[in-house]
Coordinates of C-alpha atoms in Angstrom, one line a residue:
X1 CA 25.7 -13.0 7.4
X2 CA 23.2 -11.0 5.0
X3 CA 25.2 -8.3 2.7
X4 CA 24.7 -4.7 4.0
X5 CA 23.9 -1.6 1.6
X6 CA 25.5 1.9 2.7
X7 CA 24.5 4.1 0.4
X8 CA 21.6 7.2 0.5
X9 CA 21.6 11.0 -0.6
X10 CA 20.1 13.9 0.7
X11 CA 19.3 16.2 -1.8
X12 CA 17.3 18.4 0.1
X13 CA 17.9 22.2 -0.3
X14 CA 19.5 24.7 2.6
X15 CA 17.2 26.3 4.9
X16 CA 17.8 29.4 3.9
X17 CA 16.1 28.7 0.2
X18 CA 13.2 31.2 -0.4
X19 CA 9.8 29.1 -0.6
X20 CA 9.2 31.2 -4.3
X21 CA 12.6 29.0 -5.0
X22 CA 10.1 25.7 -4.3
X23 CA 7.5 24.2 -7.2
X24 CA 5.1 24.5 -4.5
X25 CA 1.4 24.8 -5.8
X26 CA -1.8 24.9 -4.1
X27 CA -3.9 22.9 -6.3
X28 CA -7.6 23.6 -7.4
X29 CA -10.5 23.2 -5.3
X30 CA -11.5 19.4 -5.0
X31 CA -14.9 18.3 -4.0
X32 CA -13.1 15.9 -1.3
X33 CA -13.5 16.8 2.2
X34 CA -10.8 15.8 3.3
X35 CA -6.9 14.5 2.4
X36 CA -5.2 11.5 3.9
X37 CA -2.9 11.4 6.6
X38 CA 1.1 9.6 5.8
X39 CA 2.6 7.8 8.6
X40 CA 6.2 8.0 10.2
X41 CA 6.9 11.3 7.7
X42 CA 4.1 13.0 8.7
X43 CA 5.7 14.2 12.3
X44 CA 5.1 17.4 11.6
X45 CA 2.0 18.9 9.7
X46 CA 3.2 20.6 6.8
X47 CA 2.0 24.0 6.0
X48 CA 5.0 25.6 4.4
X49 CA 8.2 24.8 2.7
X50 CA 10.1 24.5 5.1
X51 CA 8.4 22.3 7.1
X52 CA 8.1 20.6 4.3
X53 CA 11.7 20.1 3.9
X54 CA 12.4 19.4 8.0
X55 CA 9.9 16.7 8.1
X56 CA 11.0 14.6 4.9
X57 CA 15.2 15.1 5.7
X58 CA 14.5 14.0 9.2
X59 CA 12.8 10.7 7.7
X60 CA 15.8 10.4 5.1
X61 CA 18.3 11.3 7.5
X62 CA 16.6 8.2 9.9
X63 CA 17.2 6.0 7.3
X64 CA 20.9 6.1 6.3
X65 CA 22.1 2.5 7.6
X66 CA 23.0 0.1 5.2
X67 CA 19.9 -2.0 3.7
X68 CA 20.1 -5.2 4.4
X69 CA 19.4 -7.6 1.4
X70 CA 19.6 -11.4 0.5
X71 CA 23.7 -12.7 0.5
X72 CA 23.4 -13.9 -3.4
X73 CA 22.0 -10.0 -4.1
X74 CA 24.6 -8.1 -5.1
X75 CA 23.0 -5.4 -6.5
X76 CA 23.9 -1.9 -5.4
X77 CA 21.1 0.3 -4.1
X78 CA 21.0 4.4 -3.3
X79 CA 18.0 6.4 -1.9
X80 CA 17.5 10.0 -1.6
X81 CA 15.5 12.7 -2.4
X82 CA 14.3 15.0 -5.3
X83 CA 14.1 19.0 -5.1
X84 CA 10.4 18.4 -4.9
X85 CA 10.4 16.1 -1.9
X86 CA 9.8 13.0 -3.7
X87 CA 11.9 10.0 -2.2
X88 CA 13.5 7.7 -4.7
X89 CA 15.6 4.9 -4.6
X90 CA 17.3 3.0 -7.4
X91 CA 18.8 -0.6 -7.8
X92 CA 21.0 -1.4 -10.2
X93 CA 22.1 -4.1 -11.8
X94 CA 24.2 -5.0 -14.4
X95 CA 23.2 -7.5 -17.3
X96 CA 20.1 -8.0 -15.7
X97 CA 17.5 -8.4 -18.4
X98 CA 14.7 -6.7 -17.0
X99 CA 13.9 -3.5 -14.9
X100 CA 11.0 -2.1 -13.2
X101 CA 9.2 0.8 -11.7
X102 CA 7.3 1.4 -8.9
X103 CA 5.9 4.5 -7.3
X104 CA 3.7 4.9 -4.2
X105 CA 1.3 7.9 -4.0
X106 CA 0.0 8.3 -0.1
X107 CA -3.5 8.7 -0.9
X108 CA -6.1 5.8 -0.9
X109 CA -10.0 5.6 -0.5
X110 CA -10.2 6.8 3.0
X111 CA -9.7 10.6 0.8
X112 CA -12.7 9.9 -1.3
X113 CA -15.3 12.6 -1.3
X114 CA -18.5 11.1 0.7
X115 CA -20.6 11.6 -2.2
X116 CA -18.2 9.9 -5.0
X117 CA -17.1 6.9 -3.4
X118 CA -14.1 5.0 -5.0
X119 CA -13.0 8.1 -6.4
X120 CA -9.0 7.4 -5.7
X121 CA -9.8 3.6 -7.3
X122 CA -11.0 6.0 -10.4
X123 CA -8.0 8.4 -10.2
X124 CA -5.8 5.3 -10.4
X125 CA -7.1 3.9 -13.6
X126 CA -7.5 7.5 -15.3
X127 CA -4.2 8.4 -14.5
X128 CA -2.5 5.5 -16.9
X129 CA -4.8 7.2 -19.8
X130 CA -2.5 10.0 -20.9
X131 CA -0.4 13.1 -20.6
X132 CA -0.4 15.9 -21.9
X133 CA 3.4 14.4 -23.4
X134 CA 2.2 11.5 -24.5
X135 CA -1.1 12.0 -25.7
X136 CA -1.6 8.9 -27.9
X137 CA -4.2 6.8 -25.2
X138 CA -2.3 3.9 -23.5
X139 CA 1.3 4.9 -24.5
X140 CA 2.7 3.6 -21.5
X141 CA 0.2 0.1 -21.2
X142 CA 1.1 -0.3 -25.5
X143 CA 4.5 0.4 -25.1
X144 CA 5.5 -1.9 -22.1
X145 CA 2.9 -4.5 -23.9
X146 CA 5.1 -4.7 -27.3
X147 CA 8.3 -5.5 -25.2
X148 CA 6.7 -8.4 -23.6
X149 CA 6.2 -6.4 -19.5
X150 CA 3.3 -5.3 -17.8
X151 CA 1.8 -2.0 -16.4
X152 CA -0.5 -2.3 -13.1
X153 CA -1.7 -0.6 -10.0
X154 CA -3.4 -0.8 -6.7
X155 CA -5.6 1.4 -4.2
X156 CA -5.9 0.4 -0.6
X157 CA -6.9 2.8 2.5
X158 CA -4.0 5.2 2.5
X159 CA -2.0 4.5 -0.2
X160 CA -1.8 3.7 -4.4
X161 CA 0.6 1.9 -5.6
X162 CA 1.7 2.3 -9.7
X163 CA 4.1 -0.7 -11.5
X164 CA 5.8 -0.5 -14.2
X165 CA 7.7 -4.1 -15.4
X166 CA 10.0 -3.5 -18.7
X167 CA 12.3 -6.7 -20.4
X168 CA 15.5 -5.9 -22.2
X169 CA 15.5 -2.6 -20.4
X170 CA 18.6 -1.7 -22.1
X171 CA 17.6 -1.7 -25.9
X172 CA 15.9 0.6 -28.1
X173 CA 18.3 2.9 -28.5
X174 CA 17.4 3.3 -32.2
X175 CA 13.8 3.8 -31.5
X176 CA 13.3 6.2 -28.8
X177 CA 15.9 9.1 -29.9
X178 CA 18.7 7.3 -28.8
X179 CA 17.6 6.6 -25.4
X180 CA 17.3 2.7 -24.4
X181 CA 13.9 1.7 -23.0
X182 CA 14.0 2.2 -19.2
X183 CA 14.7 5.7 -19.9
X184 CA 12.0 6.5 -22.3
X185 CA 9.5 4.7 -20.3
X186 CA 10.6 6.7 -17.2
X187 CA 9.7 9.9 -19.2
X188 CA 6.6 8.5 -20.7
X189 CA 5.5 7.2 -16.6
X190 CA 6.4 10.9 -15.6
X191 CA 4.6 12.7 -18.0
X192 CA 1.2 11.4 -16.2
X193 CA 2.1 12.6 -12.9
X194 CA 2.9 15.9 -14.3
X195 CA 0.2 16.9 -16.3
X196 CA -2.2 13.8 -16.5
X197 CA -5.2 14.8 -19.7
X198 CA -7.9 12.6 -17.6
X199 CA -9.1 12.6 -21.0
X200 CA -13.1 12.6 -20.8
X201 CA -13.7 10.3 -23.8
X202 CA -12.0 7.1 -22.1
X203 CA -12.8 8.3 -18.0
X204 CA -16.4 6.5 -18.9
X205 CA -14.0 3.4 -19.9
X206 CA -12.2 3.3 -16.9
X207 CA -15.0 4.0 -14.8
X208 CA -16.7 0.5 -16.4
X209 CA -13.6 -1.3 -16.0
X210 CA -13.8 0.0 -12.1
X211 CA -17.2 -1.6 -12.3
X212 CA -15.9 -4.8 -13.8
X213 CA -13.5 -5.4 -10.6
X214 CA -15.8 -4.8 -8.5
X215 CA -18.6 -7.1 -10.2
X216 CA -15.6 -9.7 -10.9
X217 CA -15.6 -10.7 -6.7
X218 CA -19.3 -9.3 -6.0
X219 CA -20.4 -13.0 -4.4
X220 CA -16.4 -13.5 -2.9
X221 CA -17.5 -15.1 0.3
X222 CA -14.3 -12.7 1.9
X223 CA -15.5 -10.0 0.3
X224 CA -19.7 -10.2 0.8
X225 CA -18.1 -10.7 5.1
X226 CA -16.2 -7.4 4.8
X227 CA -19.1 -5.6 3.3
X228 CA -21.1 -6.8 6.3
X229 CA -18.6 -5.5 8.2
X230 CA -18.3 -2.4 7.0
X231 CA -21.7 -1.7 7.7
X232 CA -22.0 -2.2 11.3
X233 CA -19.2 -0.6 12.3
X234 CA -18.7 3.4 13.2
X235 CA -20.4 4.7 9.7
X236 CA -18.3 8.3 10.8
X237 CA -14.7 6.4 10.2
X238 CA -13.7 6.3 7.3
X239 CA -13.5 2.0 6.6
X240 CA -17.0 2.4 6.6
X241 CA -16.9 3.8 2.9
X242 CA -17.1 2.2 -0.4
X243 CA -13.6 2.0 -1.6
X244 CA -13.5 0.4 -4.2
X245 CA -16.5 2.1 -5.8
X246 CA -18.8 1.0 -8.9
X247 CA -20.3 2.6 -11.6
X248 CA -23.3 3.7 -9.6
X249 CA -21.5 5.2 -6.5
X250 CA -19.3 6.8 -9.6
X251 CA -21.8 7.6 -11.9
X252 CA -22.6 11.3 -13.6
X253 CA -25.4 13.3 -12.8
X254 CA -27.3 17.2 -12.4
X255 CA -23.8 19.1 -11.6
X256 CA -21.7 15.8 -11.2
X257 CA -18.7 14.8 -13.8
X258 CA -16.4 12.6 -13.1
X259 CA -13.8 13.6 -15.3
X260 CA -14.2 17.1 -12.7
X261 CA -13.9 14.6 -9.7
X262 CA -10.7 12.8 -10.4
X263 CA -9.0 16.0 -12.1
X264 CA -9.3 17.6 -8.5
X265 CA -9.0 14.8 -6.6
X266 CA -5.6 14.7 -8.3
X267 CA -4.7 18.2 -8.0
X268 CA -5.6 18.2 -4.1
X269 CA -3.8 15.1 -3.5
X270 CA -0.9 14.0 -5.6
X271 CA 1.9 15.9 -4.4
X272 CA 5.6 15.0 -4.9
X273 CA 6.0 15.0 -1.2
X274 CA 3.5 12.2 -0.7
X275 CA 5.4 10.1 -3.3
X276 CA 8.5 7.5 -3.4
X277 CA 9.8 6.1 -6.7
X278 CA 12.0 2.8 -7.1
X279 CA 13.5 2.2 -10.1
X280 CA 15.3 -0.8 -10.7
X281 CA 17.7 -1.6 -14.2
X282 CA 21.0 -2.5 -15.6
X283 CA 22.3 1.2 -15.3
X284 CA 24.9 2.6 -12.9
X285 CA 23.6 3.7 -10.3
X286 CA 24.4 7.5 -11.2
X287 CA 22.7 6.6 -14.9
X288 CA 19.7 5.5 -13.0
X289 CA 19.6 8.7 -10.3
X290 CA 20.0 10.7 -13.3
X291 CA 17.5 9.5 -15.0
X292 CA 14.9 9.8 -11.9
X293 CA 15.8 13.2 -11.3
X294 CA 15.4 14.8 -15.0
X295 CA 12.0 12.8 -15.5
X296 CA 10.4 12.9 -11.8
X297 CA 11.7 16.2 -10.5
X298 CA 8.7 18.5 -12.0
X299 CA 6.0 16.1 -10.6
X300 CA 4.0 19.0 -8.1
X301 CA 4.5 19.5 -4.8
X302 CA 1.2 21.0 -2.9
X303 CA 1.0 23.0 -0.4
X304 CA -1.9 21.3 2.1
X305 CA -2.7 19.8 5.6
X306 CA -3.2 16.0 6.7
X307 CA -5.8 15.0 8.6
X308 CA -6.0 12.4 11.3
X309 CA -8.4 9.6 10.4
X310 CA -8.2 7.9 13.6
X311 CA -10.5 10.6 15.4
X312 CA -13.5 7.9 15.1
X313 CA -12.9 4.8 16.6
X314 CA -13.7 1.5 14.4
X315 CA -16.5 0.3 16.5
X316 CA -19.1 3.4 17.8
X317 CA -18.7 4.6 21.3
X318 CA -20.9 2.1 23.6
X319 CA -21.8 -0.1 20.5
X320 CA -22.6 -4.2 22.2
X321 CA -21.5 -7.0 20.9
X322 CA -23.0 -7.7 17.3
X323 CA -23.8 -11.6 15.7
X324 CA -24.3 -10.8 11.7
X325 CA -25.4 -13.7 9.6
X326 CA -24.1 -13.8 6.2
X327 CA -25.9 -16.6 3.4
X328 CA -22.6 -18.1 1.6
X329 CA -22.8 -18.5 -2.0
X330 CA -20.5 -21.6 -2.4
X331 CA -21.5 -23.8 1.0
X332 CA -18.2 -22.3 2.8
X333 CA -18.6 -22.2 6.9
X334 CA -16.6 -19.7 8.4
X335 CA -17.1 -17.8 12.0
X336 CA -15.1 -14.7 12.5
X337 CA -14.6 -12.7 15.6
X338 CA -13.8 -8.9 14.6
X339 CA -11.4 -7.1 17.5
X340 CA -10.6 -3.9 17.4
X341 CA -6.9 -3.3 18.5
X342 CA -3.8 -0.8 18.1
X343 CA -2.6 -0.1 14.3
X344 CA -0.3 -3.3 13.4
X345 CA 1.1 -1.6 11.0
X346 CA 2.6 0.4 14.1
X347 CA 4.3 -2.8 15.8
X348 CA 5.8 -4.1 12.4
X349 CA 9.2 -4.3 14.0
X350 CA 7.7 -7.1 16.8
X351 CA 5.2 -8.6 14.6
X352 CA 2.0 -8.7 17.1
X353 CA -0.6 -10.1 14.5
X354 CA 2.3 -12.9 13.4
X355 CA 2.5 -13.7 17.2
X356 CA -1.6 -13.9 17.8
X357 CA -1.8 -16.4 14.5
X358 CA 1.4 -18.4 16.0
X359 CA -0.4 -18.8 19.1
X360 CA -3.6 -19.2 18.1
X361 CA -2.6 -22.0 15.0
X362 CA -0.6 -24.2 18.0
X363 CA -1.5 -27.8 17.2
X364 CA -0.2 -28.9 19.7
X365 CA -2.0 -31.0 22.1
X366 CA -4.5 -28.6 24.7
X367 CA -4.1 -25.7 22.5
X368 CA -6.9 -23.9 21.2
X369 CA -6.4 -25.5 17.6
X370 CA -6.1 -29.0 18.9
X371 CA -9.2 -29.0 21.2
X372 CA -11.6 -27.6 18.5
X373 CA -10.3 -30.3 15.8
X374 CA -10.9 -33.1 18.4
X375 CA -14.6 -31.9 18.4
X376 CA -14.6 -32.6 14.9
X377 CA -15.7 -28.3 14.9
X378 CA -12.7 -26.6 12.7
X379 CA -10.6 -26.9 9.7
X380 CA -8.5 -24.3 10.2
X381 CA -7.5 -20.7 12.4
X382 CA -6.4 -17.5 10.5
X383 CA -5.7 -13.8 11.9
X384 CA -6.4 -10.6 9.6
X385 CA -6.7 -7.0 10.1
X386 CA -8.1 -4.8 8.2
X387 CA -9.0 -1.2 8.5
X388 CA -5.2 0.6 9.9
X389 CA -6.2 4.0 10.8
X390 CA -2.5 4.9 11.9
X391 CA -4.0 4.3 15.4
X392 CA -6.6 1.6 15.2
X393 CA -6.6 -1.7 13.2
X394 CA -9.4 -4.5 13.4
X395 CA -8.4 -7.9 14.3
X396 CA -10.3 -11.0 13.2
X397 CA -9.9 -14.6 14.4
X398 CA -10.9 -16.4 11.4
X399 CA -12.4 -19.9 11.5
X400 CA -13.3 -22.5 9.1
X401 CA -15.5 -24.5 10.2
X402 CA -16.9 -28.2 9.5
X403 CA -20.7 -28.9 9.4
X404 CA -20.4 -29.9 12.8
X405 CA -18.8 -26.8 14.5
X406 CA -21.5 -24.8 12.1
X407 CA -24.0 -26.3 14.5
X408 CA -22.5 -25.6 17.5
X409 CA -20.9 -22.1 16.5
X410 CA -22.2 -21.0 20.0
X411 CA -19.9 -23.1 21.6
X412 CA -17.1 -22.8 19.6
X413 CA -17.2 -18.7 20.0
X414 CA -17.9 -19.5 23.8
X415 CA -14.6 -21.7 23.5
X416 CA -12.2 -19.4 21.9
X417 CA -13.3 -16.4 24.1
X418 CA -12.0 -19.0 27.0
X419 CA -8.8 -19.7 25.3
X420 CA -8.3 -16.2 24.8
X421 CA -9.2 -15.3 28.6
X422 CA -6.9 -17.8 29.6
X423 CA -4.2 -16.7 27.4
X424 CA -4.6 -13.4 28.5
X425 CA -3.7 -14.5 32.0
X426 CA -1.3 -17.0 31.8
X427 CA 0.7 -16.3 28.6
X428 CA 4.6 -15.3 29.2
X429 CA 6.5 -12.9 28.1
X430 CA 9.0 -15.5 27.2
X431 CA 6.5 -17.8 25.4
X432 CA 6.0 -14.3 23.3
X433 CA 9.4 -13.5 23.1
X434 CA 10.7 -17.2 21.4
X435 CA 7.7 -17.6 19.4
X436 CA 8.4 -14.2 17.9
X437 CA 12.4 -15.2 17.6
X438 CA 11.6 -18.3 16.4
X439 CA 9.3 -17.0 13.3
X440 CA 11.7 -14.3 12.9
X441 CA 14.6 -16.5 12.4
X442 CA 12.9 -19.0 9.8
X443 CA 11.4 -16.3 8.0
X444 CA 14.4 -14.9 7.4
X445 CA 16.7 -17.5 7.2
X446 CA 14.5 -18.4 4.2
X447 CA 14.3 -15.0 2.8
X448 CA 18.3 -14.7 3.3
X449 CA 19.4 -17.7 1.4
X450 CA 16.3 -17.7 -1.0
X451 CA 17.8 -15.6 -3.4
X452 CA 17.3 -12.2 -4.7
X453 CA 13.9 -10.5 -5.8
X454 CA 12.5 -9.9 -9.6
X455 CA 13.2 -6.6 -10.3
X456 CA 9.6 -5.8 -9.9
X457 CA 9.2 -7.4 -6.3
X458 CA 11.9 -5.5 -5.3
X459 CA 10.6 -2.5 -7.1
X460 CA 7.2 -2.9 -5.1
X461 CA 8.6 -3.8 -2.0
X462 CA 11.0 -0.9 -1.7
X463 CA 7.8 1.7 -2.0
X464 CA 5.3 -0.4 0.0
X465 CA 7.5 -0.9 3.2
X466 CA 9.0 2.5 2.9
X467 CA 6.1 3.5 5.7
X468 CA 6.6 0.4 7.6
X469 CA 9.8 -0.5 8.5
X470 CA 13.5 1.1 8.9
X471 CA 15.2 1.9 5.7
X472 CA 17.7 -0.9 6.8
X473 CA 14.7 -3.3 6.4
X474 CA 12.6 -2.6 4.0
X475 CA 13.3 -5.6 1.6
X476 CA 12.8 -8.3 4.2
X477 CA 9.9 -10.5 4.4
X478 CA 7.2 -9.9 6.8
X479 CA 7.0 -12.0 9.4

């Protein structure tokens, strides 16, 4: 049997607490039209503090059975939440010699401004520049660097994601006041969600090293497909945007700076509320809580609506069926047919998309997979989605084709269409039901007995499933 976690805190104030009691702030005007929308702790709209407070204690107060974690983990693990509304969790573990943070920030590109797309990719790489704290550029990149760890981050659709990897966590004493390393580096990370400088000599750099990443997988066959993509569907949704931005869809102008851009875009955005920190050390697990709550308690918490994205469908109303040709740059074949569906990230606890690719990658003889190799026309079947809206995903049925199936990419669309039909019609709900058990139980069977996470992973996995799954599950595997 796995090893179940009891442990959480609710630190959330009485309801009687004045809001001029609360750090609430408003934030300054932001070119964006619009803020993101959060999932499962977004059941109410918050306009005041104390729906504030209702909504995020009824998400904590959801999420108070044990955690269930691999049988050789025995780490202990506590969750709560800051007087700001920030969620946190912390692992601890004793002798370990390395520790990690990780903090998610529910804000991605589908908040950037129309006319400064990639703005949040921006945001994320100016806010690692420095505080007004730490004002020395790169104290938190230098500092992890000399000690052999790593700083990095991500922006998707709805969410960034900051990471913090330290070794030796608990030395330095003699350097840093007294304090040993995870602590100092906790106030150092803190210090550039509390007052960030955005510091206009080196936004120019990071808007050039935004470029970079962006030039770095310009001719990615997966990537030239998506851009395709993104251009036929609804241009009113927001997938249809340029997320990860370059230096022309980020570049200064007559009335446009932006240093000005990302400064608001932060200010309008990054609330404490819309964050969850996991920090992970060789500390007690009071040491560690400690820790979080004198470093991560003054981050802001704003005042400020959520919009739905998922007002535009994917695909516009009455659009036909579309066949776009993309050149490939490196002789790959691939045919994929685009879907659009329900939010997966809705079904997470039954694993729809994990069922689709199980049925669809059968080999077995008169499956779909099986007839299409005979014909000498595939190499392989894969399932992605992309664009989760919190209502709508797309799903594409991925193929790789052989030169032969290139040639006869009529037939094999015409073909999987019939499968699909057929499916459709004759699949059981049993046939669903122990293909779904039957991934479920490998996939965790391996995860259970493989051992426990870095401190990183499980840094990075506590925050990123935090919107997904039940607190009891939120370091197991996908399925």
């Amino acid at each position: 049997m796995p090893r179940v976690v009891y442990s959480t805190s609710n630190q959330v104030r009485s309801s009687n607490q004045t809001s001029s009691q609360m750090p609430i702030r408003t934030g300054r005007n932001s070119t964006s039209s619009s803020s993101r929308p959060t999932h499962a702790r977004d059941m109410a709209r918050p306009t005041n503090s104390n729906v504030i407070r209702n909504a995020v204690a009824l998400n904590i107060a959801k999420s108070t059975k044990g955690l269930i974690v691999p049988l050789d983990d025995i780490r202990d693990f506590k969750t709560g939440l800051l007087p700001n509304y920030m969620k946190y969790t912390v692992v601890s573990e004793p002798g370990t010699d390395e520790a990690a943070i990780a903090l998610r920030v529910n804000v991605g590109s589908y908040s950037d401004p129309k006319d400064w797309q990639g703005t949040a990719h921006a945001t994320e790489h100016d806010v690692f520049i420095s505080s007004a704290k730490y004002a020395e550029v790169d104290t938190l990149t230098n500092l992890t660097g000399r000690w052999g760890g790593a700083t990095n981050a991500y922006t998707s659709d709805m969410e960034t994601v900051y990471e913090v990897e330290i070794l030796d966590p608990s030395e330095g004493r003699e350097l840093y006041n007294g304090r040993p390393k995870l602590q100092h580096t906790l106030d150092v990370f803190s210090s550039l969600f509390i007052a960030p400088t955005f510091d206009p000599r080196y936004v120019d750099k990071e808007r050039n090293a935004v470029h970079d990443e962006y030039a770095l997988k310009e001719l990615d066959p997966y990537r030239r497909c998506r851009a395709v993509l993104f251009q036929v569907i609804n241009q009113n949704h927001p997938s249809a945007h340029f997320g990860s931005g370059n230096k022309h869809s980020l570049a200064d102008g007559p009335g446009r700076d932006l240093r000005t851009v990302v400064s608001n875009f932060f200010d309008q955005h990054y609330s404490a509320a819309e964050m969850h920190i996991s920090v992970v050390g060789p500390q007690p697990v009071p040491t560690l809580e400690r820790w979080v709550q004198e470093t991560m308690s003054q981050v802001q918490l704003l005042e400020r609506e959520h919009p739905d994205y998922a007002t535009e469908p994917l695909f516009p109303v009455g659009m036909k069926s579309q066949f776009v040709q993309v050149r490939s740059e490196d002789n790959s074949r691939h045919l994929t047919l685009w879907f659009q569906t329900k939010d997966f990230n809705t079904y997470k606890q039954t694993s729809p998309e994990w069922i689709i690719q199980s049925v669809l990658q059968d080999k077995r003889q008169g499956s779909l997979y099986s007839m299409m190799a005979d014909k000498n026309w595939i190499k392989n079947i894969r399932v992605q989605s992309e664009s989760n809206d919190g209502k709508r995903s797309l799903l594409g049925i991925n193929l790789e084709l052989r030169k032969e199936g290139f040639r006869q990419y009529k037939n094999v669309t015409k073909t999987v269409f019939a499968y699909l039909d057929f499916m459709s019609k004759n699949l059981s709900t049993s046939y669903v039901a122990d293909k779904y058990r039957e991934g479920r139980e490998q996939n965790q069977d391996h995860w259970l007995t493989g051992g426990k996470l870095s401190a990183l992973d499980t840094a990075v996995k506590l925050v990123e499933n935090a919107t997904r799954y039940n607190y009891s599950d939120l370091l197991i595997e996908d399925t």
